[in-house]
Short mmCIF file of C-alpha atoms in Angstrom, two decimals:
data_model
loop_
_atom_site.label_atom_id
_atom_site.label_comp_id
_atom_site.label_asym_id
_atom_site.label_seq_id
_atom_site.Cartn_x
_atom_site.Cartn_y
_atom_site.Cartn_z
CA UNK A 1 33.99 216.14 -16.83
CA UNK A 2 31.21 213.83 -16.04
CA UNK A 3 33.01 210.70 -14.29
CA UNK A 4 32.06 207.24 -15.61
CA UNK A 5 29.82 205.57 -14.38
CA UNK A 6 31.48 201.82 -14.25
CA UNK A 7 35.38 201.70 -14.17
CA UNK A 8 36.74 198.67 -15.90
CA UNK A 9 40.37 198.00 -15.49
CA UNK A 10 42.94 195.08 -15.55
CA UNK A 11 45.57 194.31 -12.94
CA UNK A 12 47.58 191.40 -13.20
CA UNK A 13 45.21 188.08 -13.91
CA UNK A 14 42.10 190.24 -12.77
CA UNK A 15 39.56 192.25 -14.39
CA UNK A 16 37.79 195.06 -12.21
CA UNK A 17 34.84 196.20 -11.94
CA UNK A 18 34.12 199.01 -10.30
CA UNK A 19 30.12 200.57 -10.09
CA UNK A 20 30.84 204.33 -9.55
CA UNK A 21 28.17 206.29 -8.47
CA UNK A 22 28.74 206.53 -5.11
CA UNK A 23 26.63 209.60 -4.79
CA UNK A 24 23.52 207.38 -5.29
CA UNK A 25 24.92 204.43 -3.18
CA UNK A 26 26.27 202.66 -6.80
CA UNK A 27 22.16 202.44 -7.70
CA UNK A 28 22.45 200.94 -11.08
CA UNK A 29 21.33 202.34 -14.55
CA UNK A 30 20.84 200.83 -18.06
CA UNK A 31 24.36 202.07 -19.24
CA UNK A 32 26.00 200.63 -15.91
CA UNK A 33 24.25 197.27 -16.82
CA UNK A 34 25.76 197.69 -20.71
CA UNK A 35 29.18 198.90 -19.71
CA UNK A 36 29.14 195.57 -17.47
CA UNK A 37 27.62 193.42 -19.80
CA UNK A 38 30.27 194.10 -22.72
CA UNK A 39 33.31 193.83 -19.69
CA UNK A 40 32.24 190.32 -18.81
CA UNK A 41 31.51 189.64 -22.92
CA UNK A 42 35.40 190.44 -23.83
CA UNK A 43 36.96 188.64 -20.92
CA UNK A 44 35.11 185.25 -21.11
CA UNK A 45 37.43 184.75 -24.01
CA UNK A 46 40.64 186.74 -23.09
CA UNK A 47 43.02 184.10 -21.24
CA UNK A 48 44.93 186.76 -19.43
CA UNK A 49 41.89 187.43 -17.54
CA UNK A 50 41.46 184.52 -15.13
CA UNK A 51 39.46 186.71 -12.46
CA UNK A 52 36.56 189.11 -12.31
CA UNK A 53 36.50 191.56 -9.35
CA UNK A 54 33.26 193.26 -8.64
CA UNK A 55 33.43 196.34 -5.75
CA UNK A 56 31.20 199.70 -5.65
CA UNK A 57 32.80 203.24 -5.38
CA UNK A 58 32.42 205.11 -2.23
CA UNK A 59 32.35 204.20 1.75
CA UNK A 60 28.49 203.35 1.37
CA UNK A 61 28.17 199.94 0.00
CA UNK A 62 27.94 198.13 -3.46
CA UNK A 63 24.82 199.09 -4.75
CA UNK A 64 21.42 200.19 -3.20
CA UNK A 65 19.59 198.72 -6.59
CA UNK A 66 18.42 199.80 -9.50
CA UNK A 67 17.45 203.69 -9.92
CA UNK A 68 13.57 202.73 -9.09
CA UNK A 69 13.44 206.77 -9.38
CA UNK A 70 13.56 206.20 -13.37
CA UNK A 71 11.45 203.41 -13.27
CA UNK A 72 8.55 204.83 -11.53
CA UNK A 73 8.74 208.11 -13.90
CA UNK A 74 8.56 205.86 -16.84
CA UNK A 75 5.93 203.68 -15.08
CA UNK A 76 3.80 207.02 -14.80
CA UNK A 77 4.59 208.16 -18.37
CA UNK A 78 3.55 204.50 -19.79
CA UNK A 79 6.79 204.09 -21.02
CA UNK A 80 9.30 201.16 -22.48
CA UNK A 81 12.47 201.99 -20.92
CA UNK A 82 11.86 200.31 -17.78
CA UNK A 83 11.26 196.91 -20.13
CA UNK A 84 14.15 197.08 -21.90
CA UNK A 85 16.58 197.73 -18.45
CA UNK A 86 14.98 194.86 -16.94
CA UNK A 87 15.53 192.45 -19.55
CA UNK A 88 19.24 193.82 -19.68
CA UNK A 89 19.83 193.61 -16.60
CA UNK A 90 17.99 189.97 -16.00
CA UNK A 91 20.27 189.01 -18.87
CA UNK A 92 23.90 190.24 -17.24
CA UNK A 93 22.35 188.02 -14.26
CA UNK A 94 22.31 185.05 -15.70
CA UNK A 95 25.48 185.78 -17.22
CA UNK A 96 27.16 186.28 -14.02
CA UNK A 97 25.58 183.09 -12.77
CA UNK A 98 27.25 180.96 -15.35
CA UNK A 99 30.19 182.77 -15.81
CA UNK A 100 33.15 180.94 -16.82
CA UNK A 101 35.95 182.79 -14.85
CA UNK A 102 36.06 183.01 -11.19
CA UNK A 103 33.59 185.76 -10.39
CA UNK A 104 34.71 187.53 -7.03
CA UNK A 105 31.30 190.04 -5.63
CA UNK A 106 32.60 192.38 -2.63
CA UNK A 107 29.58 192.76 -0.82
CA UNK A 108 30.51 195.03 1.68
CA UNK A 109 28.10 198.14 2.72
CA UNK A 110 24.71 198.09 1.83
CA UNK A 111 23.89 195.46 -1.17
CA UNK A 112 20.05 196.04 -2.08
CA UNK A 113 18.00 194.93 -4.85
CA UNK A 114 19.46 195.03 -8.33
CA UNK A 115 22.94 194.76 -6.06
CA UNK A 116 22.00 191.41 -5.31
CA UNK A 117 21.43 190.46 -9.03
CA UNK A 118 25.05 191.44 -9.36
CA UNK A 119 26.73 189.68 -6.47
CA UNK A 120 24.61 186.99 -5.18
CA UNK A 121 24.66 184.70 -8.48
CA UNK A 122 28.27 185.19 -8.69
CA UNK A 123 30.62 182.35 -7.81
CA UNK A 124 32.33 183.80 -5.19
CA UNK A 125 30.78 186.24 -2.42
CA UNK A 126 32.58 188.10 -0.01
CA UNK A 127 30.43 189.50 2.83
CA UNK A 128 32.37 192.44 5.75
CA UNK A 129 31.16 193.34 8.74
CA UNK A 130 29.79 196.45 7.46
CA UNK A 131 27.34 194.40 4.76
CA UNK A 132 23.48 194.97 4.81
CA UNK A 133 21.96 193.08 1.79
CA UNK A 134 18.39 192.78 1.47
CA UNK A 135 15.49 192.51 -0.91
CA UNK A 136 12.94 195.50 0.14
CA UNK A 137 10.82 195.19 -2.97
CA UNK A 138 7.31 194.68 -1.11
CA UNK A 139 7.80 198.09 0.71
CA UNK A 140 7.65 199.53 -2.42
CA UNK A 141 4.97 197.28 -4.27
CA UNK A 142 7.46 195.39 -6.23
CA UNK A 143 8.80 191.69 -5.65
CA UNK A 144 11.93 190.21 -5.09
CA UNK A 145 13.43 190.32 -8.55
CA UNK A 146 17.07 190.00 -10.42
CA UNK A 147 16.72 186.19 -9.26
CA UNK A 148 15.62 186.69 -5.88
CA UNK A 149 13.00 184.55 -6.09
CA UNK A 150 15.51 181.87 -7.07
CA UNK A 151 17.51 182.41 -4.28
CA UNK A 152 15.63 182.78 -1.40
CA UNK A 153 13.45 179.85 -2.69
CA UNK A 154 16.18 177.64 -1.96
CA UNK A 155 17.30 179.34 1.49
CA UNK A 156 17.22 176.57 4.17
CA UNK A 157 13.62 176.21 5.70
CA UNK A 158 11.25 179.40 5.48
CA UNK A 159 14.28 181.09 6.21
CA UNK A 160 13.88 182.61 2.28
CA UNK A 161 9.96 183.22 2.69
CA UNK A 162 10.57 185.59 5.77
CA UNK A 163 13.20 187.47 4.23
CA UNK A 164 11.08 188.27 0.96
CA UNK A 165 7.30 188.51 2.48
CA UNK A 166 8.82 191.31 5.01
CA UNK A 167 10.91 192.82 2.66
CA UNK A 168 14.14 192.12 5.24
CA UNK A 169 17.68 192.55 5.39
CA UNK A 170 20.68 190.78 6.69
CA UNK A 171 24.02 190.57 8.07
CA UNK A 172 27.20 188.71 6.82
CA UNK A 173 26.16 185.61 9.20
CA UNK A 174 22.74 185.21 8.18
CA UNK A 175 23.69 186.56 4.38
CA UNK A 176 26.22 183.40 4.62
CA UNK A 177 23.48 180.81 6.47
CA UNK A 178 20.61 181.48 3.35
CA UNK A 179 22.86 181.42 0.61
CA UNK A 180 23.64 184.74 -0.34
CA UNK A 181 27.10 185.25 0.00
CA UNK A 182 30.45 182.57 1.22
CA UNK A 183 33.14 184.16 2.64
CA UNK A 184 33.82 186.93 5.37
CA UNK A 185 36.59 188.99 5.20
CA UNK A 186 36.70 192.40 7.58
CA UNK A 187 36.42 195.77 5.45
CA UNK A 188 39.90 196.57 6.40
CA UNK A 189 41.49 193.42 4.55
CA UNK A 190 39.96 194.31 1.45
CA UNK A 191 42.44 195.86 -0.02
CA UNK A 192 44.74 193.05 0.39
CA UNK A 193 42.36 190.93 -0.97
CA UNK A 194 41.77 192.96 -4.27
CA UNK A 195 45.84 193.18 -4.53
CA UNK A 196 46.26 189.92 -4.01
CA UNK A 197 43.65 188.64 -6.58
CA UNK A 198 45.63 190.57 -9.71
CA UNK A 199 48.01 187.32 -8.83
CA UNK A 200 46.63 184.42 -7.22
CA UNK A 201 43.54 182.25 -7.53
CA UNK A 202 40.61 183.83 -5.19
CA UNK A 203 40.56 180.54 -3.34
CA UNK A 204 44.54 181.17 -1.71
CA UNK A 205 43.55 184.68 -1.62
CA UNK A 206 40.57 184.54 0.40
CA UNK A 207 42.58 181.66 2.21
CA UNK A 208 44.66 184.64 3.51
CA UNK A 209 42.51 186.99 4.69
CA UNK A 210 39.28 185.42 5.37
CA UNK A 211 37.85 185.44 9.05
CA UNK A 212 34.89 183.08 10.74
CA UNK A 213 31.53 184.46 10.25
CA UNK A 214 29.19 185.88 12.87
CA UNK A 215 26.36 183.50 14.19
CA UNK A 216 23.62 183.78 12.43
CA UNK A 217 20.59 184.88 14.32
CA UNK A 218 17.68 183.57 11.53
CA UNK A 219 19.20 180.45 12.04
CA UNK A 220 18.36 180.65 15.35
CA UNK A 221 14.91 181.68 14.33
CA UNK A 222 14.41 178.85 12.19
CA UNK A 223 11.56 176.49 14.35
CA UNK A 224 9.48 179.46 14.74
CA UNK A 225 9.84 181.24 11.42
CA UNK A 226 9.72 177.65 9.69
CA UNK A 227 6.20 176.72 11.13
CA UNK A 228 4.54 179.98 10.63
CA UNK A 229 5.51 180.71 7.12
CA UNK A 230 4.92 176.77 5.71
CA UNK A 231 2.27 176.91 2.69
CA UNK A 232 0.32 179.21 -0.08
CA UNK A 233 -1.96 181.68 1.91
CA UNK A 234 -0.40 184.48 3.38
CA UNK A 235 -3.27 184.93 5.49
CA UNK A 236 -2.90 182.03 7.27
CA UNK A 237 1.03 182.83 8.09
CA UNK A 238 0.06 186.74 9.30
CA UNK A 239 -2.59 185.00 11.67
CA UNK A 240 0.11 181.88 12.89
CA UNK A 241 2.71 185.15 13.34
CA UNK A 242 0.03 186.87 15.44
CA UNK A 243 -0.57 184.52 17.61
CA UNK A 244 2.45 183.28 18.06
CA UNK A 245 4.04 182.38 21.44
CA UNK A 246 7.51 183.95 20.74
CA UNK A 247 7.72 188.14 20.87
CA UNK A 248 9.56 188.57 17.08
CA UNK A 249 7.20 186.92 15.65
CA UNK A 250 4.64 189.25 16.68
CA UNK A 251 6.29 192.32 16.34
CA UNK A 252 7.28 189.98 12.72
CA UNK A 253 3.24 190.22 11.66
CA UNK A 254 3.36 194.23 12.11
CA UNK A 255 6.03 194.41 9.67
CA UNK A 256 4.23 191.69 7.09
CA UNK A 257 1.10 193.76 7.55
CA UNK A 258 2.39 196.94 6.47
CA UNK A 259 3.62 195.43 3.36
CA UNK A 260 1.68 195.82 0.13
CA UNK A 261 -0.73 193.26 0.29
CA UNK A 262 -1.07 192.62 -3.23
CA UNK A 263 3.22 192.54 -3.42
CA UNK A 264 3.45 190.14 -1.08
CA UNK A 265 0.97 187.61 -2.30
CA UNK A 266 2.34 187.53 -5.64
CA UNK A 267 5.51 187.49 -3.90
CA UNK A 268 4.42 183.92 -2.39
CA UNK A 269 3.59 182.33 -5.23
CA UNK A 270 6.25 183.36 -7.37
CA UNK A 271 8.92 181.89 -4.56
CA UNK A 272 6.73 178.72 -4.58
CA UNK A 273 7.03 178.65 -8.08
CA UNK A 274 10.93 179.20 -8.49
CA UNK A 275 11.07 176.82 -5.89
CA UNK A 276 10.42 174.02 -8.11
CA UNK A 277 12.42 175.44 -11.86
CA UNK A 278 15.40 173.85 -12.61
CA UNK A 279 17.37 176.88 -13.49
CA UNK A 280 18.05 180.76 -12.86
CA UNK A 281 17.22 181.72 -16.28
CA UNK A 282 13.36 180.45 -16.01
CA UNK A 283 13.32 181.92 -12.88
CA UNK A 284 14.22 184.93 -14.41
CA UNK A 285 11.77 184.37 -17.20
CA UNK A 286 9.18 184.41 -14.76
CA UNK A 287 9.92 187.77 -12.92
CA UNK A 288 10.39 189.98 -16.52
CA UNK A 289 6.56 188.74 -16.79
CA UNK A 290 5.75 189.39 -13.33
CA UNK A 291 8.15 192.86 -13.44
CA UNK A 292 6.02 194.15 -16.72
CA UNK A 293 3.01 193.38 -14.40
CA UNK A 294 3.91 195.58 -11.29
CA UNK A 295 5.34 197.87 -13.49
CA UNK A 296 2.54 201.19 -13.62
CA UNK A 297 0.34 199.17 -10.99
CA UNK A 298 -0.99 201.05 -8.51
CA UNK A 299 0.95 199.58 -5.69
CA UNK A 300 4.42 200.29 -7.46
CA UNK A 301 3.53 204.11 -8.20
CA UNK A 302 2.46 204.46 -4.40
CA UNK A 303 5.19 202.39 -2.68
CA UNK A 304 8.18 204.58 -4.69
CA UNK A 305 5.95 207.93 -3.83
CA UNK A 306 5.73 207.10 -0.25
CA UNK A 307 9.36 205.81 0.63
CA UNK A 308 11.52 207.65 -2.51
CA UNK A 309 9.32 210.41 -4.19
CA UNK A 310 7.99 212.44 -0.97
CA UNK A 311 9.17 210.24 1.86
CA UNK A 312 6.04 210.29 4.02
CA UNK A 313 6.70 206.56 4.60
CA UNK A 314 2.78 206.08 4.40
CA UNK A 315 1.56 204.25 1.46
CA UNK A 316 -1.89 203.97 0.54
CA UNK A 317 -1.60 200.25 -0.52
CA UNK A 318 -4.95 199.21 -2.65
CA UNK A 319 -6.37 196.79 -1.92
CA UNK A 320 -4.87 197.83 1.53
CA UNK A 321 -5.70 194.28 3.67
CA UNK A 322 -4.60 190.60 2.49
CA UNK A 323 -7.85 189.34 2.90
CA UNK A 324 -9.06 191.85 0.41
CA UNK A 325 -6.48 190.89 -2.49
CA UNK A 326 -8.56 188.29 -5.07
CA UNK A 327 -6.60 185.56 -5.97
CA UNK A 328 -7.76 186.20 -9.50
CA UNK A 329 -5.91 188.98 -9.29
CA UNK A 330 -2.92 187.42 -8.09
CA UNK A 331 -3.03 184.80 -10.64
CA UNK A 332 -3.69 187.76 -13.78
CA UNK A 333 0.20 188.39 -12.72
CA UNK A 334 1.16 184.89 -13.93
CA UNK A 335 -0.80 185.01 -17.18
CA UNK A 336 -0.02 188.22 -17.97
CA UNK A 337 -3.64 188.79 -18.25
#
């Protein structure tokens, strides 16, 4: 038989979740975000459930994202599938972000994506030493979605801006320094953790168990990577990272430049944006318009052929320099015209 594909259980005061396709690295689906969605639904008003628990099957991580596989074959086929996920998946976002329970995300393995949607909004974030989260959308002609743009808007410094431009990942320090997760905890106290939460409040549980975070190394980073991503044209921040003084940020403009030049405009403005809405939700309001936008462009279809479809890792981005992007174009993405 065909095994689930989210576990929900109860132990003790908690409520589990458990994302189980670990063959895929937890990626999630439509049904995944449904199954999750009516979970969260039914114990917002049960009082014997005073804790959520969030962890992914497998040794790999909690979730690479969502299955951009389905979404690009339904962006080729002009189809309404990938719509409807989105805005169900946006949704159990927003719900996680105002949840009314303690909402305890194990963020341990690789956290990508759609992953983040599910764990970083949540009100309590537990990072390991084996955690890689990141937001790779503009290697694949997308943008940082699920409330990304939210987030890393409101990272300390340009700190965010790096992170989404280069399409980026981090460890548990530097996951902790921008905002994306609070806690660290090493892999192998985990399941102490998860016991211990089916009796006691996740702040005396993590109390127990919880260890000091790495340094962070962006933070580190910071005067550089501040002064060369500050303003609106991405142009001007390749050309500050080029001729930069300091060795990453060089070898920093190589990885910005192979980026999909159209993404990672868009990408700008829509973190500049978010930057200054009061809540999640519009920011999420603003990425379903900007996801129904991506979604068929030319950039998407190539990014997912080149790095998922036949892995040549060599997308034929179009237009394929910043310079050449028209910010008419970039601002069609925002008017949905």
């Amino acid at each position: 038989m065909t095994e689930p594909t989210v576990l929900i259980s109860r132990a003790g005061r908690a409520g589990h979740i458990v994302l189980n396709r670990p063959k895929a690295i937890n990626a999630l689906t439509h049904e995944m975000v449904t199954l999750i969605q009516a979970a969260l639904d039914s114990w917002a008003s049960d009082p014997s459930v005073q804790t959520v628990v969030l962890t992914g099957s497998g040794e790999r991580g909690l979730c690479a994202g969502g299955d951009i596989v389905s979404i690009y074959q339904d962006g080729l086929a002009g189809g309404t599938a990938s719509a409807e996920f989105w805005a169900a998946e946006y949704r159990l976002d927003a719900t996680i972000a105002e949840y009314p329970k303690p909402f305890v995300a194990i963020m341990d393995g690789i956290v990508l994506g759609g992953g983040i949607g599910l764990s970083a909004h949540a009100g309590v974030r537990v990072v390991t030493e084996r955690s890689k989260i990141g937001m790779p959308e503009t290697g694949i002609g997308f943008f940082p979605d699920v409330g990304g743009t939210y987030l890393l808007s409101r990272a300390p410094g340009e700190l965010g801006t790096h992170l989404a431009l280069t399409a980026g990942s981090v460890r548990a320090g530097d996951a902790i320094a921008v905002g994306l997760a609070d806690w660290y905890v090493l892999s192998d106290r985990l399941p102490a953790l998860i016991t211990s939460l089916a009796s006691i409040a996740p702040a005396e549980a993590l109390a127990a168990v919880a260890s000091e975070a790495p340094a962070s190394g962006l933070l580190a980073d910071r005067e550089w990577i501040d002064a060369a991503y500050e303003g609106d044209d991405v142009v001007k921040i390749l050309a500050r990272l080029m001729g930069s003084e300091v060795a990453a940020a060089r070898s920093t403009a190589e990885v910005l430049a192979s980026k999909s030049p159209t993404s990672v405009k868009v990408t700008l403005r829509a973190l500049r944006e978010a930057a200054d809405l009061p809540s999640l939700r519009e920011a999420l309001d603003q990425e379903y318009r900007l996801a129904l936008r991506f979604h068929g462009s030319h950039d998407f279809l190539e990014g997912v052929r080149a790095q998922l479809i036949d892995k040549d890792r060599n997308p034929r981005w179009s237009p394929s320099h910043l310079d050449d992007v028209d910010e008419s174009v970039v601002a069609s993405y925002f008017t949905g015209r």
